PDB file of C-alpha atoms in Angstrom:
ATOM      1  CA  MET A  20       0.044   0.023   0.001  1.00  0.00           C
ATOM      2  CA  GLU A  21       1.337   3.431  -0.980  1.00  0.00           C
ATOM      3  CA  ARG A  22       2.173   5.629   1.969  1.00  0.00           C
ATOM      4  CA  LYS A  23       0.787   9.225   1.767  1.00  0.00           C
ATOM      5  CA  THR A  24       3.237  12.053   2.122  1.00  0.00           C
ATOM      6  CA  LYS A  25       2.265  14.432   4.738  1.00  0.00           C
ATOM      7  CA  MET A  26       1.766  17.960   3.478  1.00  0.00           C
ATOM      8  CA  ARG A  27       3.984  20.508   4.996  1.00  0.00           C
ATOM      9  CA  LYS A  28       2.229  23.502   6.496  1.00  0.00           C
ATOM     10  CA  LYS A  29       2.884  26.745   4.563  1.00  0.00           C
ATOM     11  CA  ILE A  30       4.314  29.780   6.423  1.00  0.00           C
ATOM     12  CA  VAL A  31       4.710  33.342   5.215  1.00  0.00           C
ATOM     13  CA  ALA A  32       6.899  36.020   6.853  1.00  0.00           C
ATOM     14  CA  PHE A  33       8.221  39.423   5.639  1.00  0.00           C
ATOM     15  CA  ARG A  34      11.882  39.622   6.467  1.00  0.00           C
ATOM     16  CA  PRO A  35      14.857  41.936   5.687  1.00  0.00           C
ATOM     17  CA  GLU A  36      16.808  40.876   2.649  1.00  0.00           C
ATOM     18  CA  ASN A  37      19.819  39.886   4.664  1.00  0.00           C
ATOM     19  CA  VAL A  38      17.959  37.280   6.740  1.00  0.00           C
ATOM     20  CA  LEU A  39      15.466  35.874   4.131  1.00  0.00           C
ATOM     21  CA  LYS A  40      17.705  32.870   3.260  1.00  0.00           C
ATOM     22  CA  ARG A  41      18.246  32.108   6.941  1.00  0.00           C
ATOM     23  CA  SER A  42      14.623  32.426   7.721  1.00  0.00           C
ATOM     24  CA  LYS A  43      13.783  29.849   4.988  1.00  0.00           C
ATOM     25  CA  GLU A  44      16.395  27.437   6.372  1.00  0.00           C
ATOM     26  CA  LYS A  45      14.946  27.794   9.885  1.00  0.00           C
ATOM     27  CA  ALA A  46      11.451  27.232   8.629  1.00  0.00           C
ATOM     28  CA  ASP A  47      12.558  24.178   6.698  1.00  0.00           C
ATOM     29  CA  ARG A  48      14.329  22.826   9.906  1.00  0.00           C
ATOM     30  CA  TYR A  49      10.935  23.001  11.734  1.00  0.00           C
ATOM     31  CA  GLY A  50       9.162  21.208   8.841  1.00  0.00           C
ATOM     32  CA  PHE A  51       7.469  24.172   7.304  1.00  0.00           C
ATOM     33  CA  ASP A  52       7.195  25.341   3.668  1.00  0.00           C
ATOM     34  CA  PHE A  53       8.303  28.906   3.545  1.00  0.00           C
ATOM     35  CA  PHE A  54       7.431  31.943   1.329  1.00  0.00           C
ATOM     36  CA  GLY A  55       8.744  35.334   2.164  1.00  0.00           C
ATOM     37  CA  PHE A  56       9.891  38.594   0.790  1.00  0.00           C
ATOM     38  CA  THR A  57      11.062  42.030   1.835  1.00  0.00           C
ATOM     39  CA  LEU A  58       8.617  44.955   2.256  1.00  0.00           C
ATOM     40  CA  PHE A  59      11.267  47.585   2.832  1.00  0.00           C
ATOM     41  CA  GLU A  60      14.957  48.514   2.492  1.00  0.00           C
ATOM     42  CA  LEU A  61      17.240  49.689   5.273  1.00  0.00           C
ATOM     43  CA  VAL A  62      19.045  52.839   4.295  1.00  0.00           C
ATOM     44  CA  ASP A  63      22.019  54.172   6.347  1.00  0.00           C
ATOM     45  CA  ARG A  64      21.783  57.752   7.674  1.00  0.00           C
ATOM     46  CA  LYS A  65      25.089  59.372   6.889  1.00  0.00           C
ATOM     47  CA  GLU A  66      24.638  61.857   9.650  1.00  0.00           C
ATOM     48  CA  ALA A  67      24.728  59.059  12.182  1.00  0.00           C
ATOM     49  CA  LEU A  68      28.496  58.727  12.146  1.00  0.00           C
ATOM     50  CA  LYS A  69      29.016  62.243  13.396  1.00  0.00           C
ATOM     51  CA  GLU A  70      26.322  61.769  16.049  1.00  0.00           C
ATOM     52  CA  ILE A  71      28.069  58.529  17.295  1.00  0.00           C
ATOM     53  CA  GLU A  72      31.431  60.300  17.531  1.00  0.00           C
ATOM     54  CA  ASP A  73      29.890  63.351  19.372  1.00  0.00           C
ATOM     55  CA  VAL A  74      28.004  61.212  21.880  1.00  0.00           C
ATOM     56  CA  PHE A  75      31.037  59.159  22.844  1.00  0.00           C
ATOM     57  CA  ASP A  76      33.128  62.395  23.188  1.00  0.00           C
ATOM     58  CA  GLU A  77      30.512  63.699  25.675  1.00  0.00           C
ATOM     59  CA  GLY A  78      30.483  60.465  27.708  1.00  0.00           C
ATOM     60  CA  VAL A  79      28.142  57.402  27.763  1.00  0.00           C
ATOM     61  CA  ASP A  80      26.971  55.161  30.630  1.00  0.00           C
ATOM     62  CA  ILE A  81      24.729  52.714  28.700  1.00  0.00           C
ATOM     63  CA  VAL A  82      24.531  51.831  25.062  1.00  0.00           C
ATOM     64  CA  VAL A  83      21.350  50.041  23.963  1.00  0.00           C
ATOM     65  CA  PHE A  84      21.201  48.005  20.739  1.00  0.00           C
ATOM     66  CA  THR A  85      17.529  46.971  19.935  1.00  0.00           C
ATOM     67  CA  SER A  86      18.076  44.746  16.855  1.00  0.00           C
ATOM     68  CA  LEU A  87      20.465  42.651  14.684  1.00  0.00           C
ATOM     69  CA  ASN A  88      20.256  45.375  11.957  1.00  0.00           C
ATOM     70  CA  GLY A  89      21.061  48.035  14.474  1.00  0.00           C
ATOM     71  CA  VAL A  90      24.316  46.273  15.354  1.00  0.00           C
ATOM     72  CA  LYS A  91      25.305  45.568  11.768  1.00  0.00           C
ATOM     73  CA  LYS A  92      24.438  49.009  10.544  1.00  0.00           C
ATOM     74  CA  SER A  93      26.279  50.774  13.431  1.00  0.00           C
ATOM     75  CA  PHE A  94      29.380  48.876  12.853  1.00  0.00           C
ATOM     76  CA  GLY A  95      29.074  49.297   9.012  1.00  0.00           C
ATOM     77  CA  ILE A  96      28.772  53.125   9.305  1.00  0.00           C
ATOM     78  CA  CYS A  97      31.774  53.349  11.649  1.00  0.00           C
ATOM     79  CA  GLU A  98      34.048  50.877   9.783  1.00  0.00           C
ATOM     80  CA  GLY A  99      37.442  52.533   9.017  1.00  0.00           C
ATOM     81  CA  LYS A 100      36.192  55.845  10.454  1.00  0.00           C
ATOM     82  CA  PHE A 101      35.497  55.359  14.119  1.00  0.00           C
ATOM     83  CA  GLU A 102      36.640  52.596  16.506  1.00  0.00           C
ATOM     84  CA  LEU A 103      33.224  51.586  17.838  1.00  0.00           C
ATOM     85  CA  LYS A 104      34.381  48.257  19.218  1.00  0.00           C
ATOM     86  CA  ALA A 105      37.112  49.934  21.253  1.00  0.00           C
ATOM     87  CA  LYS A 106      34.609  52.485  22.657  1.00  0.00           C
ATOM     88  CA  LEU A 107      32.113  49.751  23.557  1.00  0.00           C
ATOM     89  CA  SER A 108      34.825  47.831  25.268  1.00  0.00           C
ATOM     90  CA  ASP A 109      35.299  50.523  27.871  1.00  0.00           C
ATOM     91  CA  ALA A 110      34.580  48.833  31.223  1.00  0.00           C
ATOM     92  CA  ALA A 111      32.661  51.929  32.423  1.00  0.00           C
ATOM     93  CA  ILE A 112      30.077  51.499  29.608  1.00  0.00           C
ATOM     94  CA  GLU A 113      27.281  49.002  29.974  1.00  0.00           C
ATOM     95  CA  ILE A 114      25.961  47.325  26.806  1.00  0.00           C
ATOM     96  CA  CYS A 115      22.309  46.315  26.590  1.00  0.00           C
ATOM     97  CA  ALA A 116      21.004  44.062  23.866  1.00  0.00           C
ATOM     98  CA  ILE A 117      17.340  43.430  23.208  1.00  0.00           C
ATOM     99  CA  GLY A 118      16.997  39.802  22.310  1.00  0.00           C
ATOM    100  CA  PRO A 119      19.511  36.954  21.873  1.00  0.00           C
ATOM    101  CA  VAL A 120      19.969  37.511  18.164  1.00  0.00           C
ATOM    102  CA  THR A 121      21.101  41.066  18.899  1.00  0.00           C
ATOM    103  CA  GLY A 122      23.297  39.879  21.760  1.00  0.00           C
ATOM    104  CA  SER A 123      24.909  37.106  19.651  1.00  0.00           C
ATOM    105  CA  GLU A 124      25.755  39.604  16.815  1.00  0.00           C
ATOM    106  CA  LEU A 125      27.527  41.852  19.390  1.00  0.00           C
ATOM    107  CA  GLU A 126      29.434  38.914  20.910  1.00  0.00           C
ATOM    108  CA  LYS A 127      30.530  37.870  17.438  1.00  0.00           C
ATOM    109  CA  ARG A 128      32.008  41.263  16.999  1.00  0.00           C
ATOM    110  CA  GLY A 129      33.902  40.948  20.350  1.00  0.00           C
ATOM    111  CA  VAL A 130      31.592  43.164  22.394  1.00  0.00           C
ATOM    112  CA  ARG A 131      30.272  41.867  25.700  1.00  0.00           C
ATOM    113  CA  VAL A 132      26.597  42.215  26.656  1.00  0.00           C
ATOM    114  CA  ASP A 133      26.038  43.311  30.121  1.00  0.00           C
ATOM    115  CA  PHE A 134      22.264  42.924  30.391  1.00  0.00           C
ATOM    116  CA  MET A 135      19.217  41.927  28.404  1.00  0.00           C
ATOM    117  CA  PRO A 136      15.491  42.249  29.291  1.00  0.00           C
ATOM    118  CA  GLU A 137      13.534  39.062  29.691  1.00  0.00           C
ATOM    119  CA  GLN A 138      11.000  40.253  27.290  1.00  0.00           C
ATOM    120  CA  TYR A 139      12.688  41.251  24.054  1.00  0.00           C
ATOM    121  CA  SER A 140      10.922  44.576  23.552  1.00  0.00           C
ATOM    122  CA  ALA A 141      10.837  48.168  24.634  1.00  0.00           C
ATOM    123  CA  LYS A 142       8.314  47.136  27.317  1.00  0.00           C
ATOM    124  CA  GLY A 143      10.697  44.518  28.601  1.00  0.00           C
ATOM    125  CA  LEU A 144      13.441  47.096  28.820  1.00  0.00           C
ATOM    126  CA  MET A 145      11.255  49.484  30.747  1.00  0.00           C
ATOM    127  CA  GLU A 146      10.485  46.770  33.285  1.00  0.00           C
ATOM    128  CA  LEU A 147      14.185  45.917  33.631  1.00  0.00           C
ATOM    129  CA  MET A 148      15.247  49.492  34.072  1.00  0.00           C
ATOM    130  CA  ASP A 149      12.418  50.096  36.514  1.00  0.00           C
ATOM    131  CA  LYS A 150      13.663  47.043  38.483  1.00  0.00           C
ATOM    132  CA  ARG A 151      17.244  48.246  38.393  1.00  0.00           C
ATOM    133  CA  GLY A 152      16.249  51.707  39.625  1.00  0.00           C
ATOM    134  CA  ASP A 153      19.452  53.382  38.539  1.00  0.00           C
ATOM    135  CA  ALA A 154      18.511  55.427  35.520  1.00  0.00           C
ATOM    136  CA  GLU A 155      18.690  58.788  37.164  1.00  0.00           C
ATOM    137  CA  ASN A 156      21.551  60.902  35.724  1.00  0.00           C
ATOM    138  CA  LYS A 157      22.662  58.067  33.445  1.00  0.00           C
ATOM    139  CA  LYS A 158      23.677  58.927  29.887  1.00  0.00           C
ATOM    140  CA  ILE A 159      21.834  56.348  27.800  1.00  0.00           C
ATOM    141  CA  VAL A 160      22.378  56.028  24.000  1.00  0.00           C
ATOM    142  CA  PHE A 161      20.134  54.050  21.604  1.00  0.00           C
ATOM    143  CA  LEU A 162      21.632  52.974  18.260  1.00  0.00           C
ATOM    144  CA  ARG A 163      18.610  51.956  16.235  1.00  0.00           C
ATOM    145  CA  SER A 164      16.181  52.442  13.349  1.00  0.00           C
ATOM    146  CA  ALA A 165      14.499  55.791  12.693  1.00  0.00           C
ATOM    147  CA  GLU A 166      11.230  53.968  13.130  1.00  0.00           C
ATOM    148  CA  GLY A 167      11.813  53.073  16.713  1.00  0.00           C
ATOM    149  CA  GLY A 168       9.059  53.951  19.252  1.00  0.00           C
ATOM    150  CA  ARG A 169       9.358  56.856  21.651  1.00  0.00           C
ATOM    151  CA  ASP A 170       7.794  55.305  24.678  1.00  0.00           C
ATOM    152  CA  ILE A 171      11.032  53.890  26.060  1.00  0.00           C
ATOM    153  CA  LEU A 172      12.799  57.264  25.570  1.00  0.00           C
ATOM    154  CA  ASP A 173      10.074  59.150  27.412  1.00  0.00           C
ATOM    155  CA  PHE A 174      10.043  56.496  30.206  1.00  0.00           C
ATOM    156  CA  LEU A 175      13.799  56.752  30.776  1.00  0.00           C
ATOM    157  CA  ARG A 176      13.769  60.547  30.759  1.00  0.00           C
ATOM    158  CA  GLN A 177      10.992  60.514  33.325  1.00  0.00           C
ATOM    159  CA  LYS A 178      13.276  58.403  35.429  1.00  0.00           C
ATOM    160  CA  GLY A 179      15.911  61.189  35.198  1.00  0.00           C
ATOM    161  CA  ALA A 180      18.237  59.740  32.455  1.00  0.00           C
ATOM    162  CA  PHE A 181      19.825  61.832  29.768  1.00  0.00           C
ATOM    163  CA  VAL A 182      18.764  59.936  26.545  1.00  0.00           C
ATOM    164  CA  LYS A 183      20.283  60.145  23.072  1.00  0.00           C
ATOM    165  CA  ASP A 184      18.408  58.401  20.238  1.00  0.00           C
ATOM    166  CA  ILE A 185      20.788  57.969  17.340  1.00  0.00           C
ATOM    167  CA  GLN A 186      18.877  56.877  14.245  1.00  0.00           C
ATOM    168  CA  ILE A 187      21.414  54.709  12.427  1.00  0.00           C
ATOM    169  CA  TYR A 188      19.153  53.846   9.478  1.00  0.00           C
ATOM    170  CA  LYS A 189      15.792  54.633   7.999  1.00  0.00           C
ATOM    171  CA  VAL A 190      13.238  52.404   6.384  1.00  0.00           C
ATOM    172  CA  GLU A 191      12.160  52.950   2.784  1.00  0.00           C
ATOM    173  CA  ILE A 192       9.141  51.014   1.688  1.00  0.00           C
ATOM    174  CA  LYS A 193       9.349  48.937  -1.537  1.00  0.00           C
ATOM    175  CA  ASP A 194       6.394  49.586  -3.741  1.00  0.00           C
ATOM    176  CA  THR A 195       7.423  48.749  -7.310  1.00  0.00           C
ATOM    177  CA  GLU A 196       5.752  46.449  -9.759  1.00  0.00           C
ATOM    178  CA  GLU A 197       8.037  43.603  -8.521  1.00  0.00           C
ATOM    179  CA  GLU A 198       6.549  43.931  -4.970  1.00  0.00           C
ATOM    180  CA  LYS A 199       3.029  43.943  -6.489  1.00  0.00           C
ATOM    181  CA  GLY A 200       3.784  40.716  -8.235  1.00  0.00           C
ATOM    182  CA  LEU A 201       5.001  39.231  -4.999  1.00  0.00           C
ATOM    183  CA  PHE A 202       1.681  40.207  -3.263  1.00  0.00           C
ATOM    184  CA  SER A 203      -0.092  38.278  -6.083  1.00  0.00           C
ATOM    185  CA  GLU A 204       2.159  35.273  -5.378  1.00  0.00           C
ATOM    186  CA  PHE A 205       1.402  35.628  -1.652  1.00  0.00           C
ATOM    187  CA  VAL A 206      -2.403  35.383  -2.421  1.00  0.00           C
ATOM    188  CA  ALA A 207      -1.895  32.350  -4.628  1.00  0.00           C
ATOM    189  CA  TYR A 208       0.338  30.705  -2.088  1.00  0.00           C
ATOM    190  CA  ASN A 209      -2.567  30.671   0.376  1.00  0.00           C
ATOM    191  CA  PRO A 210      -0.479  30.139   3.524  1.00  0.00           C
ATOM    192  CA  ASP A 211      -1.562  28.252   6.658  1.00  0.00           C
ATOM    193  CA  TYR A 212       0.363  30.717   8.947  1.00  0.00           C
ATOM    194  CA  ILE A 213       1.497  34.346   8.550  1.00  0.00           C
ATOM    195  CA  ILE A 214       4.098  35.715  10.895  1.00  0.00           C
ATOM    196  CA  PHE A 215       4.304  39.442  11.495  1.00  0.00           C
ATOM    197  CA  THR A 216       7.613  40.286  13.192  1.00  0.00           C
ATOM    198  CA  SER A 217       6.866  43.903  14.126  1.00  0.00           C
ATOM    199  CA  SER A 218       4.116  46.472  14.252  1.00  0.00           C
ATOM    200  CA  LEU A 219       5.935  48.401  11.492  1.00  0.00           C
ATOM    201  CA  THR A 220       5.991  45.347   9.207  1.00  0.00           C
ATOM    202  CA  PHE A 221       2.261  44.841   9.566  1.00  0.00           C
ATOM    203  CA  LYS A 222       1.530  48.491   8.912  1.00  0.00           C
ATOM    204  CA  MET A 223       3.629  48.489   5.729  1.00  0.00           C
ATOM    205  CA  PHE A 224       2.179  45.278   4.576  1.00  0.00           C
ATOM    206  CA  LEU A 225      -1.377  46.712   4.923  1.00  0.00           C
ATOM    207  CA  GLY A 226      -0.404  49.937   3.322  1.00  0.00           C
ATOM    208  CA  LEU A 227       1.050  48.090   0.304  1.00  0.00           C
ATOM    209  CA  ALA A 228      -2.071  45.933  -0.023  1.00  0.00           C
ATOM    210  CA  ARG A 229      -4.132  49.116  -0.247  1.00  0.00           C
ATOM    211  CA  LYS A 230      -1.773  50.865  -2.637  1.00  0.00           C
ATOM    212  CA  PHE A 231      -1.785  47.801  -4.967  1.00  0.00           C
ATOM    213  CA  GLY A 232      -5.534  47.658  -4.904  1.00  0.00           C
ATOM    214  CA  MET A 233      -5.399  44.130  -3.366  1.00  0.00           C
ATOM    215  CA  LYS A 234      -6.927  44.760   0.046  1.00  0.00           C
ATOM    216  CA  GLU A 235      -9.904  42.445  -0.402  1.00  0.00           C
ATOM    217  CA  ASN A 236      -7.786  39.575  -1.721  1.00  0.00           C
ATOM    218  CA  ILE A 237      -5.238  40.123   1.045  1.00  0.00           C
ATOM    219  CA  PHE A 238      -7.904  40.159   3.807  1.00  0.00           C
ATOM    220  CA  GLU A 239      -9.359  36.907   2.442  1.00  0.00           C
ATOM    221  CA  VAL A 240      -5.988  35.286   2.958  1.00  0.00           C
ATOM    222  CA  LEU A 241      -5.650  36.772   6.417  1.00  0.00           C
ATOM    223  CA  GLU A 242      -9.008  35.426   7.450  1.00  0.00           C
ATOM    224  CA  HIS A 243      -8.110  31.957   6.256  1.00  0.00           C
ATOM    225  CA  ALA A 244      -4.639  31.800   7.812  1.00  0.00           C
ATOM    226  CA  LYS A 245      -3.531  31.653  11.412  1.00  0.00           C
ATOM    227  CA  ILE A 246      -1.767  34.867  12.302  1.00  0.00           C
ATOM    228  CA  ALA A 247       1.221  34.864  14.633  1.00  0.00           C
ATOM    229  CA  ALA A 248       2.688  38.118  16.043  1.00  0.00           C
ATOM    230  CA  ILE A 249       6.078  38.720  17.554  1.00  0.00           C
ATOM    231  CA  GLY A 250       5.569  40.914  20.607  1.00  0.00           C
ATOM    232  CA  ASP A 251       2.515  42.413  22.232  1.00  0.00           C
ATOM    233  CA  LEU A 252       2.694  45.722  20.335  1.00  0.00           C
ATOM    234  CA  THR A 253       2.557  43.782  17.014  1.00  0.00           C
ATOM    235  CA  ALA A 254      -0.483  41.863  18.234  1.00  0.00           C
ATOM    236  CA  GLU A 255      -2.214  45.014  19.358  1.00  0.00           C
ATOM    237  CA  THR A 256      -1.588  46.768  16.008  1.00  0.00           C
ATOM    238  CA  ILE A 257      -3.081  43.778  14.137  1.00  0.00           C
ATOM    239  CA  CYS A 258      -6.124  43.641  16.430  1.00  0.00           C
ATOM    240  CA  GLU A 259      -6.785  47.286  15.892  1.00  0.00           C
ATOM    241  CA  GLU A 260      -7.466  46.397  12.243  1.00  0.00           C
ATOM    242  CA  GLY A 261     -10.217  44.022  13.477  1.00  0.00           C
ATOM    243  CA  MET A 262      -8.174  40.840  12.806  1.00  0.00           C
ATOM    244  CA  LYS A 263      -7.672  37.933  15.241  1.00  0.00           C
ATOM    245  CA  VAL A 264      -4.168  37.113  16.385  1.00  0.00           C
ATOM    246  CA  ASP A 265      -3.867  33.366  17.036  1.00  0.00           C
ATOM    247  CA  LEU A 266      -0.455  33.358  18.638  1.00  0.00           C
ATOM    248  CA  VAL A 267       1.774  35.935  20.363  1.00  0.00           C
ATOM    249  CA  ALA A 268       5.253  34.547  20.651  1.00  0.00           C
ATOM    250  CA  GLY A 269       6.511  34.277  24.216  1.00  0.00           C
ATOM    251  CA  LYS A 270      10.071  34.766  23.022  1.00  0.00           C
ATOM    252  CA  SER A 271      10.240  37.530  20.497  1.00  0.00           C
ATOM    253  CA  THR A 272      12.532  35.947  17.842  1.00  0.00           C
ATOM    254  CA  PHE A 273      11.612  34.461  14.485  1.00  0.00           C
ATOM    255  CA  GLU A 274      12.814  30.951  15.591  1.00  0.00           C
ATOM    256  CA  GLY A 275      10.903  31.406  18.790  1.00  0.00           C
ATOM    257  CA  VAL A 276       7.636  31.830  17.000  1.00  0.00           C
ATOM    258  CA  LEU A 277       8.419  28.881  14.602  1.00  0.00           C
ATOM    259  CA  LYS A 278       9.003  26.753  17.712  1.00  0.00           C
ATOM    260  CA  GLU A 279       5.668  27.794  19.270  1.00  0.00           C
ATOM    261  CA  ILE A 280       3.780  27.234  16.019  1.00  0.00           C
ATOM    262  CA  LYS A 281       5.319  23.768  15.785  1.00  0.00           C
ATOM    263  CA  SER A 282       4.362  22.883  19.412  1.00  0.00           C
ATOM    264  CA  LYS A 283       0.690  23.975  19.109  1.00  0.00           C
ATOM    265  CA  THR A 284      -2.206  22.402  17.323  1.00  0.00           C
ATOM    266  CA  PHE A 285      -4.648  24.998  16.034  1.00  0.00           C
TER     267      PHE A 285
END
């Protein structure tokens, strides 16, 4: 008797170009079929180099990296022009990484990580800094995307910290005919699960669906599929559009959400 081959569940995620291949490999490792593409490009801010130089000249107590891209872009901007690794190696400066992927990238570059919030988000960092209770008069620098939220900055300033938010790169949406074609492929793919890795990703996805005149088709796919969100803020943003979120990842990493989907039966 011929044995039937079990169909692999289909997963979609919208990932930066530099991690798409790795995302597919991870999905494959967990037994999923993967389709994904990039909704935006990460563009360096040339002004960031001077801002980094100035802030270290003024003195820093804590440097916060919020993402893998924040680490890569910071070092890329400084390469051959400013010894960022040497500055971060100063024992008087504490390094905070949000999430193990961010921390791992820093450690690969020879930079120690002094602390990391249990919840890999701005909310998690707020809770950690509140628990530490030592933000007052600290000079805290964020090296991150121009799209980063302001809540964490306001929170730390209310605690008496001097906060500098250096926008290392900005996000430029990709809205060409090529992306429109990828949206059509997404509809035809008809996934079982859709992973939204951030609030920004979901907003851009929805904005492009409207721009391409594909909102109805996209919403049909979203209604059929199970939606997984990385982080509470992402889930809240999706729910604001009247959609149901089936899973909010406990650990806010792409692999973490794959693991949770694998372990659950919807």
